[in-house]
XYZ file of N, CA and C in Angstrom:
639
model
N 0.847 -1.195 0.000
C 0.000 0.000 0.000
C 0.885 1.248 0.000
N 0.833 2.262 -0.730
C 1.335 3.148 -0.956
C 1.094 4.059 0.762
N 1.769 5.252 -0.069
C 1.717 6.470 1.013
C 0.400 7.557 0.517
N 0.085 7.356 -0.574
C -1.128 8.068 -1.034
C -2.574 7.138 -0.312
N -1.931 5.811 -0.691
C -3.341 5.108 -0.366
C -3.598 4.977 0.966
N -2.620 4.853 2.319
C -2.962 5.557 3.526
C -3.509 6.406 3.531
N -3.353 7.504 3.550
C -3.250 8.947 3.208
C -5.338 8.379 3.197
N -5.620 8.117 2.476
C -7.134 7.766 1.731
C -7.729 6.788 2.635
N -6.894 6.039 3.161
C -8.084 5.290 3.967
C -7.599 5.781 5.366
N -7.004 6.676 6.288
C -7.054 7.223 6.778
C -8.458 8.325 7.113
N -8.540 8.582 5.703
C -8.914 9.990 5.421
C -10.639 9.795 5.357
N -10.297 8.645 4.976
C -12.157 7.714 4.677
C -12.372 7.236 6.126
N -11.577 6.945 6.920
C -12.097 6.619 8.618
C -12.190 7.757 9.235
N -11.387 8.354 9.483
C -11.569 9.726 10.258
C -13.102 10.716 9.607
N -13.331 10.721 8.167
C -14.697 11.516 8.017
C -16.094 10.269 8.379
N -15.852 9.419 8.110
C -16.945 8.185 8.520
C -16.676 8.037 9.946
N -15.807 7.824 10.951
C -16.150 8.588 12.184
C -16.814 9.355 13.212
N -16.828 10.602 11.769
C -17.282 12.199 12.613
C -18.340 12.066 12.262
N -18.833 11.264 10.693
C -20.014 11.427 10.237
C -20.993 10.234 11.209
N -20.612 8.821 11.804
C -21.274 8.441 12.418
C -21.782 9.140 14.226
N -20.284 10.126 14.207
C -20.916 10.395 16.072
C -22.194 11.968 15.628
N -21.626 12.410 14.427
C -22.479 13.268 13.996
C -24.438 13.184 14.066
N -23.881 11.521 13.695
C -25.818 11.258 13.560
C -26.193 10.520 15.234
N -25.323 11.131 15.836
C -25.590 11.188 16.992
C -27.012 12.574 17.458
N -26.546 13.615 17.012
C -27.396 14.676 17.043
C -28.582 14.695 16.444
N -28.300 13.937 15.300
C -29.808 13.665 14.458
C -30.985 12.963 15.545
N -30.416 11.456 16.263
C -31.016 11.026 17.204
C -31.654 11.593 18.129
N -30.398 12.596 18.531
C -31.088 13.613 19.766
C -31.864 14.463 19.753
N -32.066 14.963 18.432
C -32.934 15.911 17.870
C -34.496 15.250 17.577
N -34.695 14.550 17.282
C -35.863 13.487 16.724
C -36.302 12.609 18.392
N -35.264 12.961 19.115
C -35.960 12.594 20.746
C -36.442 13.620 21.178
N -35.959 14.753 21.133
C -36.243 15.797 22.029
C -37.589 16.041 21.202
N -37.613 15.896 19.824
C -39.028 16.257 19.170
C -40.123 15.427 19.566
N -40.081 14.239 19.673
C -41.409 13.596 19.983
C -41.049 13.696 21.180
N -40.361 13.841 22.203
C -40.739 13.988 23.656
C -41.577 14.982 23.850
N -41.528 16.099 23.338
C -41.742 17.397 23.238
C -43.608 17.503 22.558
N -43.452 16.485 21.891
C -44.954 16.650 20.905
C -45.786 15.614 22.125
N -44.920 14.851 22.689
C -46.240 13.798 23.383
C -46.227 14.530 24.554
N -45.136 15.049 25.476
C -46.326 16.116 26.391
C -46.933 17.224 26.009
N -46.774 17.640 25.027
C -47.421 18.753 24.465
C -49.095 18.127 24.687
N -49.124 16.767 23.856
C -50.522 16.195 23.766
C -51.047 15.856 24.832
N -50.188 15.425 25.728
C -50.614 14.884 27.325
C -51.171 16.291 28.017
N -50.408 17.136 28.029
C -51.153 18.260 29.101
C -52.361 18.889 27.844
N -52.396 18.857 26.747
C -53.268 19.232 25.976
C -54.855 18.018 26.803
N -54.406 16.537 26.642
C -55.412 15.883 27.132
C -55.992 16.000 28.421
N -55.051 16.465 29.152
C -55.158 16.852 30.751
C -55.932 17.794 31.067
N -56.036 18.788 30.325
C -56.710 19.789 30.446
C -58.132 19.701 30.042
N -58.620 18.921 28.923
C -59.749 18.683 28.274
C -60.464 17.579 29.551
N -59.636 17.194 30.218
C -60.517 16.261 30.834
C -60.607 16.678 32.382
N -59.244 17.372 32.894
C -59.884 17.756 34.452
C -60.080 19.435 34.311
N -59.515 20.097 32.958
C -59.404 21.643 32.791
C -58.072 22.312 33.424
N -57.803 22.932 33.357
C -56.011 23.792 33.140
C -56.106 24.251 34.511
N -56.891 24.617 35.505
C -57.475 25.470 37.017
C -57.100 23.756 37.445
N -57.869 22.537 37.405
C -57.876 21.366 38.245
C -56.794 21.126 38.297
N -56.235 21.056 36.845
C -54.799 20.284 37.475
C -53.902 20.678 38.004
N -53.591 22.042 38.210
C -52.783 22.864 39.144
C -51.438 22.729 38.671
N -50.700 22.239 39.898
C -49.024 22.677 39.889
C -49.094 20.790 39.748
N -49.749 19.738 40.172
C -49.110 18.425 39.936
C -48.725 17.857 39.145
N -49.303 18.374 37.413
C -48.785 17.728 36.192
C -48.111 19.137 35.928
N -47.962 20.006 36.438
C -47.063 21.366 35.760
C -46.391 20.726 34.671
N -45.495 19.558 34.571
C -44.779 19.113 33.717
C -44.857 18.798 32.609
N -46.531 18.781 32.975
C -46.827 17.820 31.154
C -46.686 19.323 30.021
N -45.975 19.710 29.671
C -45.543 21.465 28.668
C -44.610 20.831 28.018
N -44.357 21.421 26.736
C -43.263 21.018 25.697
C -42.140 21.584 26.272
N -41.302 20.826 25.753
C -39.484 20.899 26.207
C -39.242 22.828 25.987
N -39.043 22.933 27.297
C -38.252 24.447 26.821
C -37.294 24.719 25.882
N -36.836 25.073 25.281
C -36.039 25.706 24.351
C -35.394 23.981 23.504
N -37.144 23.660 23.010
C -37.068 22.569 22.208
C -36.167 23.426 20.552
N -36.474 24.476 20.073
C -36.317 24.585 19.045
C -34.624 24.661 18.981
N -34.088 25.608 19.955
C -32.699 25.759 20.153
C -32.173 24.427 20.117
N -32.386 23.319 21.322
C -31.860 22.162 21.343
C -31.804 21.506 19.738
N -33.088 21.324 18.831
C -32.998 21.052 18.145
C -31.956 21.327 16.772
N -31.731 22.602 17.130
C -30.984 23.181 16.005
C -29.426 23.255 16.422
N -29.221 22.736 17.653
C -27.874 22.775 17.630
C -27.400 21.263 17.298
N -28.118 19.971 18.126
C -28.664 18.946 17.479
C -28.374 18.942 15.727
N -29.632 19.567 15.096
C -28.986 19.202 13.675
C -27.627 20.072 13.094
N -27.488 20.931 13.489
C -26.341 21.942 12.921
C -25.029 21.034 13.605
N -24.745 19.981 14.661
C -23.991 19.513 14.720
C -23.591 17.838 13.835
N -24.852 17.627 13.436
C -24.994 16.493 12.249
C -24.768 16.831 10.981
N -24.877 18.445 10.505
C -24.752 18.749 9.441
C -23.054 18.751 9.303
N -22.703 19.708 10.394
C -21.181 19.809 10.384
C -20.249 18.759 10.164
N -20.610 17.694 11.083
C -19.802 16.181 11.361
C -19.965 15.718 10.071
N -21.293 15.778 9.524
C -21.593 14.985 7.951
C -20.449 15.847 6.652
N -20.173 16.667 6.887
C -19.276 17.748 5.563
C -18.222 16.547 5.081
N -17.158 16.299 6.142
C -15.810 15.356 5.618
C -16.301 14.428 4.525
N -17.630 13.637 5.307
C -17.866 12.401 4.918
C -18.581 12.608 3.230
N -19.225 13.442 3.192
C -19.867 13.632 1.899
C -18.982 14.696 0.995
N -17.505 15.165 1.577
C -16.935 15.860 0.572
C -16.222 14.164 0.244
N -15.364 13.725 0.992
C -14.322 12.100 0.725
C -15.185 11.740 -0.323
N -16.506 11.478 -0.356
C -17.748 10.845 -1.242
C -17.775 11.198 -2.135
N -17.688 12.539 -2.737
C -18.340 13.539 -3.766
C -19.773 13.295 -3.619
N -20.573 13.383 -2.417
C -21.518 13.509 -2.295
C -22.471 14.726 -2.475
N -21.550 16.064 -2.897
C -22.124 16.991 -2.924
C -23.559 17.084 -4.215
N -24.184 17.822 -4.014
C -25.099 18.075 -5.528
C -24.328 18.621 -6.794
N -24.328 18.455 -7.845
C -23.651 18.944 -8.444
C -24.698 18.526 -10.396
N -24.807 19.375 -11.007
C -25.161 19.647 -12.560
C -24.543 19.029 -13.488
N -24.811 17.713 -13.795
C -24.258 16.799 -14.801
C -24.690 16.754 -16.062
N -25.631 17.982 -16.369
C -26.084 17.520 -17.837
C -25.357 17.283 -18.766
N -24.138 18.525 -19.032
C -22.986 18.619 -20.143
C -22.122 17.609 -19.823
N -22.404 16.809 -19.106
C -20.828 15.308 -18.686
C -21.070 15.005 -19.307
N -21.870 14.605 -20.222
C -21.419 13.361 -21.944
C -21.237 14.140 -22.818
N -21.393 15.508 -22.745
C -20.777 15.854 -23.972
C -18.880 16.621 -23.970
N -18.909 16.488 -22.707
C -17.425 17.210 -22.550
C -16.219 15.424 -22.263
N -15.674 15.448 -22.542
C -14.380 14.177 -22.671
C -14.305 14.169 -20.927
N -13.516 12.668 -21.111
C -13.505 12.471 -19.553
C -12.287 12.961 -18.944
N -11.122 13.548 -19.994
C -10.625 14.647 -19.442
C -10.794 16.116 -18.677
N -11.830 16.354 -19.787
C -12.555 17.707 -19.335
C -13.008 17.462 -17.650
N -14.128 16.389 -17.744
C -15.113 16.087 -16.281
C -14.012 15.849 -15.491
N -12.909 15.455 -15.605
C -11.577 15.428 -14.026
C -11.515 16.336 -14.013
N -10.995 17.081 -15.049
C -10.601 18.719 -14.580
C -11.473 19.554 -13.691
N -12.720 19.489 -14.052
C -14.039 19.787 -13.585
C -14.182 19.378 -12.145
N -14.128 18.318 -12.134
C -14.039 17.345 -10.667
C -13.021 18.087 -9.790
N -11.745 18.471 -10.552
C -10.269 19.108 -9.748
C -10.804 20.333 -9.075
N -11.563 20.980 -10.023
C -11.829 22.329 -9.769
C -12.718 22.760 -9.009
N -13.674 21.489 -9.133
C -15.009 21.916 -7.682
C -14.596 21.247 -6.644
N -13.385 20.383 -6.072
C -12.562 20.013 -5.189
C -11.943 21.245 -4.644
N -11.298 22.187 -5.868
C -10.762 23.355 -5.193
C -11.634 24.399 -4.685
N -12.587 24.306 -5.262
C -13.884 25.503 -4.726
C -13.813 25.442 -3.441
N -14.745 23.720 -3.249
C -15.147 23.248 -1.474
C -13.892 23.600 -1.077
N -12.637 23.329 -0.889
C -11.630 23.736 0.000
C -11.713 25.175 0.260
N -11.449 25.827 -0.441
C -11.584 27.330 -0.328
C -12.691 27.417 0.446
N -13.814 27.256 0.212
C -14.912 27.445 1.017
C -14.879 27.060 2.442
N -14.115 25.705 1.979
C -14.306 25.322 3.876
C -13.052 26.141 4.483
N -12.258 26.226 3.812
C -11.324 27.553 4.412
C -11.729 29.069 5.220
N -12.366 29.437 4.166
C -13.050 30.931 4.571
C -14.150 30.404 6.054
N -14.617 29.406 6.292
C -15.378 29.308 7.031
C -15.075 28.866 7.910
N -13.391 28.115 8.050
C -12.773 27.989 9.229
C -12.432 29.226 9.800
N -12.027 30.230 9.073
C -11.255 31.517 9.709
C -12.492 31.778 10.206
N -13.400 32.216 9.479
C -14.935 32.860 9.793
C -15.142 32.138 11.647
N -15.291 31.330 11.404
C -15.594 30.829 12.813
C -14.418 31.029 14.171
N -13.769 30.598 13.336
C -12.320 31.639 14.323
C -12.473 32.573 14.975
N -13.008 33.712 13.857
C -12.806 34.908 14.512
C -14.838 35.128 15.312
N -15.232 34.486 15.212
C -16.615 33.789 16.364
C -16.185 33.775 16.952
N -15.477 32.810 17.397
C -14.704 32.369 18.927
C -14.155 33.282 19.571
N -13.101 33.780 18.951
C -12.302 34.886 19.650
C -12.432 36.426 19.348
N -13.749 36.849 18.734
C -13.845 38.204 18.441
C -14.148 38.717 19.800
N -14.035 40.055 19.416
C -14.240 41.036 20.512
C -15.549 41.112 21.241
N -15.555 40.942 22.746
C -17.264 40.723 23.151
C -17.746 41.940 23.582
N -18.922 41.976 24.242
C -19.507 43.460 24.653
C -18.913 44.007 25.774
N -18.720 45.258 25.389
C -18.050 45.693 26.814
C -16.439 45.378 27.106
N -16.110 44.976 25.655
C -14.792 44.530 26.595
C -13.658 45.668 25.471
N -13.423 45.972 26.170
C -11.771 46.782 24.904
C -10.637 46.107 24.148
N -11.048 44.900 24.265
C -9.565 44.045 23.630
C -10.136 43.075 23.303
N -9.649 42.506 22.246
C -10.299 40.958 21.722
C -9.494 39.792 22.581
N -10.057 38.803 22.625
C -9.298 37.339 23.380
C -8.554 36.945 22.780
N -7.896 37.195 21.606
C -6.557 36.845 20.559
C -5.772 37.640 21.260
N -6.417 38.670 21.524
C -5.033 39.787 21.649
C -4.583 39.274 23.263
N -5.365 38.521 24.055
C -4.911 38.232 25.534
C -4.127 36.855 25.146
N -4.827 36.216 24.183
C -4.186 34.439 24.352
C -2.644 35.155 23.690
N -2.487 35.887 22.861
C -1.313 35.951 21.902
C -0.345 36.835 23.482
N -0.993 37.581 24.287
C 0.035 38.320 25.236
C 0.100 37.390 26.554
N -0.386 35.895 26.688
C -0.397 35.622 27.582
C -1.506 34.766 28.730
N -2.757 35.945 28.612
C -3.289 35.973 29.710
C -4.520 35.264 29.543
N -4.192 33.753 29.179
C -4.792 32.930 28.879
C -6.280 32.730 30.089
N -6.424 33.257 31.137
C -7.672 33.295 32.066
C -7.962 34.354 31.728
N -7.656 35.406 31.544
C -8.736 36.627 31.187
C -9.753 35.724 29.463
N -8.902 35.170 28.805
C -9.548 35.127 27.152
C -10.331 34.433 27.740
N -10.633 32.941 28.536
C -11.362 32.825 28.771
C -12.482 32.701 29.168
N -12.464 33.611 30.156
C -13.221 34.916 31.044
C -14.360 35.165 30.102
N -13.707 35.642 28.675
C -14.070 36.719 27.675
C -15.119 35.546 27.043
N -14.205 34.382 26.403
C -14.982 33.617 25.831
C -16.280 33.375 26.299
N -16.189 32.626 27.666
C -17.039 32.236 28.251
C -18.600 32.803 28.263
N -17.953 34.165 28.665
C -18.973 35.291 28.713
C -19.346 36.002 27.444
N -19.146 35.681 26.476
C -19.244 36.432 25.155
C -20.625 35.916 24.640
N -21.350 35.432 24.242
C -22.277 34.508 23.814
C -23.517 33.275 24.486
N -24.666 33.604 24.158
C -25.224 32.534 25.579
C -26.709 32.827 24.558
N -27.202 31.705 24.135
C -28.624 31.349 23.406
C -29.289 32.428 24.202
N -30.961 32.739 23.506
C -32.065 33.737 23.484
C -32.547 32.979 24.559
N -33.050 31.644 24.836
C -33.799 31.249 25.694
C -32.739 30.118 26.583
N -32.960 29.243 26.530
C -32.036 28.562 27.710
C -30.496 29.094 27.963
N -30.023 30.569 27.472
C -28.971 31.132 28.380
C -27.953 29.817 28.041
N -27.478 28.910 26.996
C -26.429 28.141 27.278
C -24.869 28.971 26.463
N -24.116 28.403 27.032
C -22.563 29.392 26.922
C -22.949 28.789 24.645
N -22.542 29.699 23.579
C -22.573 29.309 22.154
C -21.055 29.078 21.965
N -19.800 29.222 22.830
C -18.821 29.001 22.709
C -18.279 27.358 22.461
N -19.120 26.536 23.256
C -18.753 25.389 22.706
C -19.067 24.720 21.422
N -20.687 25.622 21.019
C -20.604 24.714 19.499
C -19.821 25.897 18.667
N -18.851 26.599 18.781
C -18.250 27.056 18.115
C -17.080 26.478 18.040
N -16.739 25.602 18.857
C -15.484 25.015 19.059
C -15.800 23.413 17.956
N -16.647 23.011 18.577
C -17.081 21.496 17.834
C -17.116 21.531 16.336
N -17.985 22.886 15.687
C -18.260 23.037 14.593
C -16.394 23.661 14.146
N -15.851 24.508 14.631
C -14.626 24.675 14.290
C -13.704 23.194 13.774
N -14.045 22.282 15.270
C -13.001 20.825 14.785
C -14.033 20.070 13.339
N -14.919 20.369 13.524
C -15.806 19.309 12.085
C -15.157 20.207 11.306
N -14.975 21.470 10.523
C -14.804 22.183 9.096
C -13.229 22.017 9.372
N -12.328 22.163 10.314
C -11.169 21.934 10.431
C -11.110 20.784 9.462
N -11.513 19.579 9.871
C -11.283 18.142 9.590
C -11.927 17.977 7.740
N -13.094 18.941 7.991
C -13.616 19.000 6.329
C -12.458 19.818 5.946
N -11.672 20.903 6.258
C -10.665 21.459 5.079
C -9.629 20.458 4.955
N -9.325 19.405 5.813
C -8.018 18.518 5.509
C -8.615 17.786 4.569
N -9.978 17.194 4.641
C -10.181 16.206 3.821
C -10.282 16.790 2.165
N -11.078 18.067 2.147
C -10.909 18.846 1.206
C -9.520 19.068 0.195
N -8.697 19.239 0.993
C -7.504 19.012 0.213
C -6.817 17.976 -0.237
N -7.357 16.657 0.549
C -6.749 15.454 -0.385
C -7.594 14.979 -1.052
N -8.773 15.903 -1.508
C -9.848 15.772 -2.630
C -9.303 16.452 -3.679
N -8.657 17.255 -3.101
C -8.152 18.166 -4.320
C -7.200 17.325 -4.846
N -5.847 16.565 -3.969
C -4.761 15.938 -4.679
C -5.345 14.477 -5.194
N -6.307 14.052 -4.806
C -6.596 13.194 -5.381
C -7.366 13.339 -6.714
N -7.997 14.553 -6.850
C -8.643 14.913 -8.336
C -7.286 15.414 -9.023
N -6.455 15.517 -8.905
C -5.273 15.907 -9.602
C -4.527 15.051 -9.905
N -4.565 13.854 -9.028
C -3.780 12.585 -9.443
C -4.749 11.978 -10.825
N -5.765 11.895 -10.148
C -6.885 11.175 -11.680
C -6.328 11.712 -12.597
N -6.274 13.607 -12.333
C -6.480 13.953 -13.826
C -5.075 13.570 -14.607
N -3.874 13.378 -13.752
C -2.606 13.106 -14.814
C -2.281 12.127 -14.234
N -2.730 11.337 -13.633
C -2.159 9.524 -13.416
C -3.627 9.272 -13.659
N -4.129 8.833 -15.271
C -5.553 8.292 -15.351
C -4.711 6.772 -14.707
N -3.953 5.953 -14.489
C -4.247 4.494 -14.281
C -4.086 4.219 -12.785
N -4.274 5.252 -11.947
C -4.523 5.218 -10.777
C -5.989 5.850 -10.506
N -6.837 5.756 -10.959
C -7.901 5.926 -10.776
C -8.933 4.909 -10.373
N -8.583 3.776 -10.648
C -8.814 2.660 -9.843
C -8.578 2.293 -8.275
N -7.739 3.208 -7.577
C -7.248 2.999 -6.424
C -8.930 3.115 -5.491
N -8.957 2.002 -4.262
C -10.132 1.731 -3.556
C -9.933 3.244 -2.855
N -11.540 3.619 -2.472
C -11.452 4.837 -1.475
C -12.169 4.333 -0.298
């Protein structure tokens, strides 16, 4: 086995990995929803039968999940993220095939090379992008948390972090899915780029194009 073909099945475990703990969130999301819909229906039934005054404070509980929608969306926005590696390694993306039979199967690698280089770039800009999420400047404060981690004062940045960001309704710190979603597009720009060298190998080693992914 070569050093390229590591390189690839490395590269195919580590995104099938992220993409299986990913549909971890999917799960959690699709629990919190029908948990959420069957007490919704339960205190809905509760009420029709002893009225909203009878039942007082003892079923208080039967109410939909507080900040069901938030949970949910961090839930899927962390399945979406984890899923990127796995469906860039794939060429799972969507992509407009009408003109592929009429352009040579030179042309369609090149093509292939080039929307390999797009997604990288993209997942690039959106690693920095989130970067500077994490560590931009928060309210109230005169200095950004780069400028403390880079001088040092690694408990003040976090101070900063900590306190910088916190959901509309359940108040939770947004610093950690900025961190999680940072390591998923991290891991999508590595894989991104040996999409790229691997659409570049096709296009001028066609007899390695057979190699398993």
């Amino acid at each position: 086995m070569t050093l390229f073909e590591r390189i690839e099945v490395c590269a195919g475990k580590l995104s099938a990995g992220l993409a299986l703990v990913g549909g971890v969130g999917l799960i959690l999301a699709t629990l919190v929803t029908c948990v959420s819909i069957l007490l919704k229906l339960a205190g809905r039934l509760r009420d029709s039968i002893f009225g909203a005054a009878a039942a007082g404070d003892v079923s208080s509980w039967l109410r939909p999940i507080l900040g069901e929608e938030e949970l949910v969306t961090y839930c899927v926005g962390f399945a979406l993220f984890a899923a990127l590696p796995w469906v860039m390694f794939n060429r799972g993306h969507i992509k407009i095939d009408l003109l592929e039979p009429v352009f040579s199967r030179r042309v369609n690698l090149a093509l292939n090379a080039l929307g390999d280089l797009v997604l990288a770039v993209i997942a690039y800009l959106i690693l920095t992008r989130q970067w500077f999420m994490i560590f931009k400047k928060t309210r109230g404060s005169k200095e950004p948390a780069i400028d403390l981690l880079l001088r040092g004062g690694f408990g003040q940045a976090a101070d900063l972090i900590r306190s910088a960001q916190v959901s509309q309704i359940l108040g939770i710190p947004l610093w950690p899915t900025y961190i999680v979603a940072e390591f998923s597009v991290f891991v999508f720009f590595l894989v991104a780029c040996f999409c790229v060298v691997r659409a570049v190998r096709e296009l001028f080693c066609p007899r390695h194009t057979g190699s398993s992914s």
